[in-house]
Structure formats: C-alpha cells, structure tokens
Amino acid sequence: MPSLPETMLACELREYFRDRVELTTIHKPVPAPRKGQVLVQIAASSINPSDLAFLRGIYGIKKKVPVTPGFEACGLVVASGGGFFANALKGKRVACFAGATGDGTWAEYMVADAKSCLPIGKNITDEQGATALVNPLTAWALIKIAQEAGAKALIQNAAAGALGKMLDRLARKSGLKMINIVRRAEQADALKAIGAEHVLLSEDPRMDRELMVLAKKLSATMAFDAIGGDATEKLARAMPSRSRVIVYGGLSGEACHISQGVLIFRELRAEGFWLSPWLERQSSLGMLRLAGKIQDLLSGELETHIQARYPVTEAQAAVDHYAKNMSAGKVLIVPGQKS
C-alpha cells in the first residue's frame, strides 16, 4: 500500500438551513480507523435525495456540525484499525455507507465501519460501486416487501427518477405489474423506452380516474410514495380496500395528507420505510448474499445513469445540479475529477 498523506480535501457543512445549502471545501487531517473500522480512499460518491434532506437538517439522522456530508461511496480500503473483518477488507474495493455519526463520503478519505462495507467485483466500475447501495437496496427491499405481502401489482410516484426506474425494472423481473406516475411527457417517454408498460401523467386532469380504473383492473394493492403531501392520498384513494401505502420519501417537503375517512372506511394502511433499520434487521450472511445479487443486477435492472461528475472542490455546484434535475440521473462527487 502507498503511504498515506497527512491531510485531505473534504467538503464541509457548517450549519443547517431549511431553505438552502451552503458547503465549503477544506483541508483536514486524514482520519485514523479504530478497531472494527477501515479507512477508505474514496473513488466516487453519489448524491441522493437523502443527502439533500440531510443537508437541510430534515433527515432521520442529524449530525453535529461542522461535518463532511455524504452517505454512499465506492473506494479502496487502504488501512484497517484491526479486527478480523476490517483486516480482511484491506486492499479491497468496497461500496460503503457512512456512519450515523462522524464524517461522510464527500472527501478524499473516510473512516467506515467494516460491517458497512461490501466488497465489489472487478467487473463493477467505481461509478457503479458509488451507486450500488442506497437505491438498489431500497428497490430490492420494497419489492421484497411487496412479494411477502402477496401483491400482484404496484403503484409508484416519482417514477422517472433513478430509484423509480429500478423499481419498475425489478418489479417486472419479479413478475409484478407496476403503474408509474410521472410529471412530464418526456419522463413518460423515457420510462416507456426502458419497457415500462403503464405510465400516467400526474398533471393530466384525468389521472385520478385513470389511476383508479387501472389499479382495480390490475389489482394494485400496494403503493410506494416518494413525494408526500397530497400525493399520498391520491395513491390511497386509487387502490382497493385493505391496500397499503408505503412512504419512503418526501420530495414535496410537505407532510403526508390522508383523510381519516380513507383510512377508516376502506381499511387502508399507511406506513413508513427507512432503509437503515431494514438493513440492520438482515443477518450478516443474508447481507453477503444480497450484495452478490445486487452486483449481478447493476448492469441491468439496477443500473444507474450518471448525468454529471464534480470534484470535491465543487460539491456545492454538484448538489445544486442534482437538486435541479434529479430525474436526469445521478450526480457524482469524484475526488480525482479535475475542475
């Protein structure tokens, strides 16, 4: 292993603002891993909706500032703090999560718990590795929940985004019908181009009626809500009695609206999904098996389109770019990228 530098470039969040994001770039010491941890030299890190929520202080995790943001990355393990699994990872490329405390992935190096790192194969690029966890695992988990519930058909909004496309492809691979809701005609065309069968436009005045008819025809008894606000009730009203709405995102920035009458008299169930506790409930062996399955699908059902790449020094521009056009694909922060 090459010798490590004493300092590194890192993005820093110094204060949470609800209405904006302010990031700076600093030089800081390269951190040292403790027992059970590894030091990852970051090759690429992704920006997800969860990152945008975190930067505004409205995510399920709120770290003490100043802090380096970023939840997901790919890189090379260059040092171990000791422990069997941490030592076994040294010299391996991994996809990794940042911890619930401490600095994140938008830097040249990051300390990660060994248990939050998944070794990736030589056939997986750094860009694929940087997007191999949050969205693919969320898509896998939601489809698994639907299968365990015996669902035959599903509904999802925000279907034009990277996760929405994964959910549609994975549902079809699993033999489930998916009704996709998007905002714009060009998004509908993009979904149909990847094989989506049922696509509705949310701005179409006939949408609510068409969704209800299609949900009844296909027996859609589960919906995935990434938006919140009024969108939650639109999904709930469209489905048959005793259906489920699973809320996993809040792109609208508004609380979920759903009337008591819809819940009570149609015996509907509304619930939340967060990937972090779902992963904690999985066994170590189960996670290793799941990692293998996910990697096999990264060039197919779980493929992610990359729309732009930025160096660490331009993390602010990277976040602004992604926030303005999230459905166009992922934006990566790449330490080796030149300005």
Coordinates of C-alpha atoms in Angstrom, one line a residue:
M1 CA 0.0 0.0 0.0
P2 CA 1.3 3.5 -0.8
S3 CA 2.0 5.8 2.2
L4 CA -0.9 7.9 3.2
P5 CA -0.9 11.7 3.1
E6 CA -1.4 13.7 6.3
T7 CA -4.2 15.9 5.0
M8 CA -7.0 15.6 2.5
L9 CA -9.6 17.6 0.7
A10 CA -13.1 17.4 2.2
C11 CA -16.5 19.1 1.7
E12 CA -17.8 20.6 4.9
L13 CA -21.3 21.6 6.1
R14 CA -21.1 24.2 8.9
E15 CA -24.8 24.9 9.5
Y16 CA -28.2 23.5 8.7
F17 CA -30.5 25.8 6.7
R18 CA -34.1 24.7 5.8
D19 CA -34.2 26.9 2.7
R20 CA -30.7 26.5 1.2
V21 CA -27.5 24.5 1.2
E22 CA -24.1 26.1 2.0
L23 CA -21.0 24.0 1.5
T24 CA -17.3 24.8 1.7
T25 CA -14.1 22.9 0.9
I26 CA -11.4 22.5 3.4
H27 CA -8.1 20.6 4.1
K28 CA -8.3 18.4 7.2
P29 CA -6.3 15.6 8.6
V30 CA -6.7 12.1 7.2
P31 CA -8.7 10.2 9.9
A32 CA -7.4 7.0 11.5
P33 CA -9.6 4.0 11.8
R34 CA -10.3 2.3 15.2
K35 CA -10.8 -1.4 15.8
G36 CA -13.6 -2.7 13.5
Q37 CA -13.1 0.2 11.2
V38 CA -11.3 0.8 7.9
L39 CA -10.0 3.8 6.0
V40 CA -11.5 4.1 2.5
Q41 CA -9.8 6.1 -0.2
I42 CA -12.9 7.4 -2.0
A43 CA -13.1 6.9 -5.7
A44 CA -16.6 8.2 -6.2
S45 CA -19.5 9.2 -4.1
S46 CA -23.1 9.7 -5.1
I47 CA -25.7 12.4 -4.2
N48 CA -29.1 11.0 -3.2
P49 CA -32.4 12.7 -2.1
S50 CA -31.5 11.6 1.4
D51 CA -28.4 13.7 1.1
L52 CA -30.4 16.8 0.2
A53 CA -32.7 16.2 3.2
F54 CA -29.7 15.8 5.4
L55 CA -28.1 19.0 4.2
R56 CA -31.2 20.9 5.3
G57 CA -31.4 19.2 8.7
I58 CA -34.7 17.3 7.9
Y59 CA -33.4 13.7 7.6
G60 CA -33.7 11.0 10.1
I61 CA -30.0 11.5 11.0
K62 CA -28.8 14.9 12.1
K63 CA -25.0 15.0 12.8
K64 CA -23.1 17.6 14.9
V65 CA -21.7 20.3 12.6
P66 CA -19.2 21.0 11.1
V67 CA -19.4 17.7 9.3
T68 CA -18.5 16.2 6.0
P69 CA -21.8 15.1 4.3
G70 CA -22.4 12.1 2.0
F71 CA -23.9 8.7 2.8
E72 CA -22.7 6.4 0.0
A73 CA -19.4 5.8 -1.9
C74 CA -17.1 3.4 -3.6
G75 CA -13.4 3.2 -2.9
L76 CA -10.3 1.2 -1.9
V77 CA -9.6 0.1 1.7
V78 CA -6.1 1.4 2.4
A79 CA -5.9 0.9 6.2
S80 CA -7.5 -1.2 8.9
G81 CA -8.0 -0.4 12.6
G82 CA -7.9 -4.0 13.5
G83 CA -10.4 -6.8 13.8
F84 CA -11.0 -9.8 11.6
F85 CA -13.4 -8.3 9.1
A86 CA -11.6 -5.0 8.9
N87 CA -8.3 -6.7 8.3
A88 CA -9.8 -8.9 5.7
L89 CA -11.0 -5.8 3.7
K90 CA -7.6 -4.2 3.4
G91 CA -6.6 -3.8 -0.2
K92 CA -10.1 -4.5 -1.5
R93 CA -12.5 -2.2 -3.4
V94 CA -15.7 -1.7 -1.5
A95 CA -19.1 0.0 -1.7
C96 CA -19.6 1.7 1.6
F97 CA -22.0 3.6 3.9
A98 CA -21.1 6.5 6.1
G99 CA -21.9 6.0 9.8
A100 CA -24.8 7.7 11.7
T101 CA -22.2 9.9 13.4
G102 CA -19.0 11.4 12.2
D103 CA -17.9 12.4 8.7
G104 CA -19.3 11.2 5.4
T105 CA -18.2 10.3 1.9
W106 CA -17.7 13.7 0.2
A107 CA -14.0 13.7 0.8
E108 CA -10.8 12.0 -0.4
Y109 CA -10.8 9.6 2.5
M110 CA -13.4 8.3 5.0
V111 CA -13.4 6.0 8.0
A112 CA -16.2 3.4 7.8
D113 CA -17.3 0.6 10.0
A114 CA -16.1 -2.6 8.4
K115 CA -19.7 -4.1 8.6
S116 CA -20.9 -1.2 6.4
C117 CA -18.6 -2.1 3.6
L118 CA -19.4 -4.6 0.9
P119 CA -16.6 -5.9 -1.3
I120 CA -17.3 -5.4 -5.0
G121 CA -16.0 -7.4 -8.0
K122 CA -13.6 -6.3 -10.7
N123 CA -16.4 -6.1 -13.2
I124 CA -18.1 -3.3 -11.2
T125 CA -16.8 0.2 -12.0
D126 CA -16.2 2.8 -9.4
E127 CA -19.3 4.7 -10.7
Q128 CA -21.5 1.6 -10.3
G129 CA -20.0 1.0 -6.9
A130 CA -20.8 4.5 -5.8
T131 CA -24.5 3.9 -6.6
A132 CA -24.6 0.3 -5.6
L133 CA -26.2 0.6 -2.2
V134 CA -28.9 3.2 -1.4
N135 CA -31.1 3.0 -4.4
P136 CA -30.5 -0.7 -5.3
L137 CA -31.0 -1.9 -1.8
T138 CA -34.1 0.3 -1.4
A139 CA -35.6 -1.1 -4.6
W140 CA -34.8 -4.6 -3.6
A141 CA -36.3 -4.2 -0.1
L142 CA -39.5 -2.6 -1.4
I143 CA -40.1 -5.3 -4.0
K144 CA -39.3 -7.9 -1.3
I145 CA -42.0 -6.4 1.0
A146 CA -44.5 -6.4 -1.9
Q147 CA -43.8 -10.1 -2.6
E148 CA -44.1 -11.1 1.0
A149 CA -47.4 -9.3 1.1
G150 CA -48.7 -11.3 -1.9
A151 CA -49.1 -8.2 -4.0
K152 CA -49.8 -8.7 -7.8
A153 CA -49.5 -5.1 -8.9
L154 CA -47.9 -1.9 -7.5
I155 CA -48.2 1.9 -7.9
Q156 CA -45.3 4.4 -7.6
N157 CA -45.0 8.1 -8.0
A158 CA -41.7 9.9 -8.8
A159 CA -41.2 7.0 -11.2
A160 CA -38.9 8.9 -13.5
G161 CA -36.0 9.1 -11.0
A162 CA -33.2 6.6 -10.8
L163 CA -34.9 4.6 -8.0
G164 CA -38.3 4.7 -9.8
K165 CA -36.7 3.2 -12.9
M166 CA -35.1 0.5 -10.8
L167 CA -38.4 -0.3 -9.1
D168 CA -40.2 -0.6 -12.4
R169 CA -37.5 -2.9 -13.9
L170 CA -37.2 -5.0 -10.8
A171 CA -41.0 -5.4 -10.4
R172 CA -41.2 -6.6 -14.0
K173 CA -38.4 -9.1 -13.4
S174 CA -40.2 -10.3 -10.3
G175 CA -43.5 -10.8 -12.2
L176 CA -45.3 -7.8 -10.7
K177 CA -47.2 -5.2 -12.6
M178 CA -46.2 -1.5 -12.0
I179 CA -48.2 1.6 -12.5
N180 CA -45.8 4.5 -12.9
I181 CA -46.7 8.2 -12.2
V182 CA -44.6 11.0 -13.6
R183 CA -44.9 14.7 -14.0
R184 CA -43.9 15.3 -17.6
A185 CA -44.5 13.7 -21.0
E186 CA -40.7 13.4 -21.7
Q187 CA -40.4 11.4 -18.5
A188 CA -43.2 9.1 -19.6
D189 CA -41.4 8.6 -22.9
A190 CA -38.1 7.8 -21.1
L191 CA -39.9 5.2 -18.9
K192 CA -41.6 3.6 -21.9
A193 CA -38.2 3.4 -23.6
I194 CA -36.9 1.1 -20.9
G195 CA -40.0 -1.1 -21.2
A196 CA -42.4 0.4 -18.7
E197 CA -46.0 -0.7 -19.6
H198 CA -48.2 1.6 -17.5
V199 CA -47.3 5.3 -17.2
L200 CA -49.6 8.1 -16.1
L201 CA -49.0 11.9 -16.0
S202 CA -49.8 13.5 -12.7
E203 CA -50.8 16.8 -14.3
D204 CA -53.4 15.2 -16.5
P205 CA -56.9 16.1 -15.2
R206 CA -58.0 12.5 -16.0
M207 CA -55.2 11.0 -14.0
D208 CA -57.0 10.2 -10.8
R209 CA -59.8 8.4 -12.6
E210 CA -57.4 6.5 -14.9
L211 CA -55.3 5.5 -11.9
M212 CA -58.3 4.2 -10.1
V213 CA -59.5 2.2 -13.1
L214 CA -56.1 0.8 -13.7
A215 CA -55.5 -0.1 -10.1
K216 CA -58.7 -2.0 -10.0
K217 CA -58.0 -3.8 -13.3
L218 CA -54.5 -4.9 -12.2
S219 CA -55.4 -5.5 -8.5
A220 CA -52.8 -3.0 -7.3
T221 CA -52.8 -3.3 -3.5
M222 CA -49.6 -1.6 -2.6
A223 CA -48.2 1.9 -3.5
F224 CA -44.7 3.4 -3.0
D225 CA -44.9 7.1 -2.2
A226 CA -41.7 9.2 -2.7
I227 CA -43.4 12.6 -2.6
G228 CA -45.7 13.0 0.4
G229 CA -48.2 15.9 0.6
D230 CA -51.4 15.4 -1.4
A231 CA -49.8 12.7 -3.4
T232 CA -50.2 10.2 -0.5
E233 CA -53.9 10.4 -0.6
K234 CA -54.1 10.2 -4.3
L235 CA -52.4 6.8 -4.1
A236 CA -54.6 5.7 -1.2
R237 CA -57.8 6.7 -2.9
A238 CA -56.9 4.8 -6.1
M239 CA -56.4 1.4 -4.6
P240 CA -58.9 -1.3 -3.4
S241 CA -59.9 -1.6 0.2
R242 CA -57.3 -3.0 2.6
S243 CA -54.4 -1.8 0.5
R244 CA -51.1 -0.3 1.7
V245 CA -49.2 2.9 1.0
I246 CA -45.5 2.8 1.9
V247 CA -44.0 6.2 2.3
Y248 CA -40.2 6.2 1.7
G249 CA -39.5 9.8 0.6
G250 CA -40.7 13.4 1.0
L251 CA -39.8 15.2 -2.2
S252 CA -42.6 17.6 -1.8
G253 CA -41.3 18.8 1.5
E254 CA -44.8 18.6 2.9
A255 CA -46.4 16.3 5.5
C256 CA -48.4 13.4 4.1
H257 CA -52.0 14.2 3.7
I258 CA -54.5 11.4 4.0
S259 CA -58.0 11.7 5.4
Q260 CA -59.4 9.6 8.2
G261 CA -62.3 8.5 6.1
V262 CA -60.0 7.0 3.5
L263 CA -58.0 5.1 6.2
I264 CA -61.0 4.0 8.3
F265 CA -63.8 3.1 5.9
R266 CA -61.5 1.5 3.4
E267 CA -59.3 -0.1 6.0
L268 CA -56.2 1.2 4.3
R269 CA -52.7 1.1 5.9
A270 CA -50.2 3.9 5.6
E271 CA -46.6 3.2 6.8
G272 CA -43.1 4.4 6.5
F273 CA -40.0 2.7 5.2
W274 CA -36.4 3.6 6.0
L275 CA -33.5 1.6 4.6
S276 CA -31.2 1.9 7.6
P277 CA -33.3 -0.1 10.1
W278 CA -34.3 -2.6 7.4
L279 CA -30.6 -3.4 6.8
E280 CA -30.0 -3.7 10.5
R281 CA -32.6 -6.5 10.6
Q282 CA -30.8 -8.5 8.0
S283 CA -28.2 -11.1 9.1
S284 CA -24.6 -10.8 8.1
L285 CA -24.9 -13.9 5.9
G286 CA -28.0 -12.5 4.3
M287 CA -26.3 -9.2 3.6
L288 CA -23.4 -11.0 1.8
R289 CA -25.8 -13.0 -0.3
L290 CA -27.8 -9.8 -1.1
A291 CA -24.6 -8.0 -2.1
G292 CA -23.9 -10.7 -4.6
K293 CA -27.4 -10.5 -6.1
I294 CA -27.3 -6.7 -6.2
Q295 CA -24.0 -6.7 -8.1
D296 CA -25.4 -9.2 -10.7
L297 CA -28.1 -6.7 -11.4
L298 CA -26.1 -3.4 -11.5
S299 CA -25.8 -3.5 -15.3
G300 CA -29.4 -4.4 -15.8
E301 CA -32.5 -3.9 -13.6
L302 CA -30.5 -1.9 -11.0
E303 CA -28.4 0.1 -13.5
T304 CA -27.9 3.8 -12.6
H305 CA -27.4 6.5 -15.3
I306 CA -24.8 9.1 -14.4
Q307 CA -25.6 12.7 -15.6
A308 CA -22.6 14.6 -14.2
R309 CA -19.4 14.3 -12.2
Y310 CA -17.8 17.0 -10.0
P311 CA -14.6 17.2 -7.9
V312 CA -14.7 17.6 -4.1
T313 CA -13.9 21.3 -4.6
E314 CA -17.2 21.8 -6.5
A315 CA -19.5 19.9 -4.1
Q316 CA -21.8 22.9 -3.9
A317 CA -22.2 23.0 -7.7
A318 CA -22.8 19.2 -7.7
V319 CA -25.6 19.5 -5.1
D320 CA -27.2 22.4 -7.0
H321 CA -27.0 20.5 -10.3
Y322 CA -28.7 17.4 -8.8
A323 CA -31.4 19.2 -7.0
K324 CA -32.5 21.0 -10.2
N325 CA -32.8 17.8 -12.3
M326 CA -33.0 14.7 -10.2
S327 CA -34.7 12.6 -12.8
A328 CA -31.9 13.0 -15.3
G329 CA -29.6 10.6 -13.4
K330 CA -27.1 10.6 -10.6
V331 CA -24.5 13.3 -9.9
L332 CA -21.2 12.0 -8.5
I333 CA -18.5 13.7 -6.4
V334 CA -15.3 12.3 -7.7
P335 CA -12.1 13.2 -5.8
G336 CA -9.9 12.6 -8.8
Q337 CA -12.1 14.7 -11.1
K338 CA -10.5 17.9 -12.3
S339 CA -12.3 21.2 -12.1

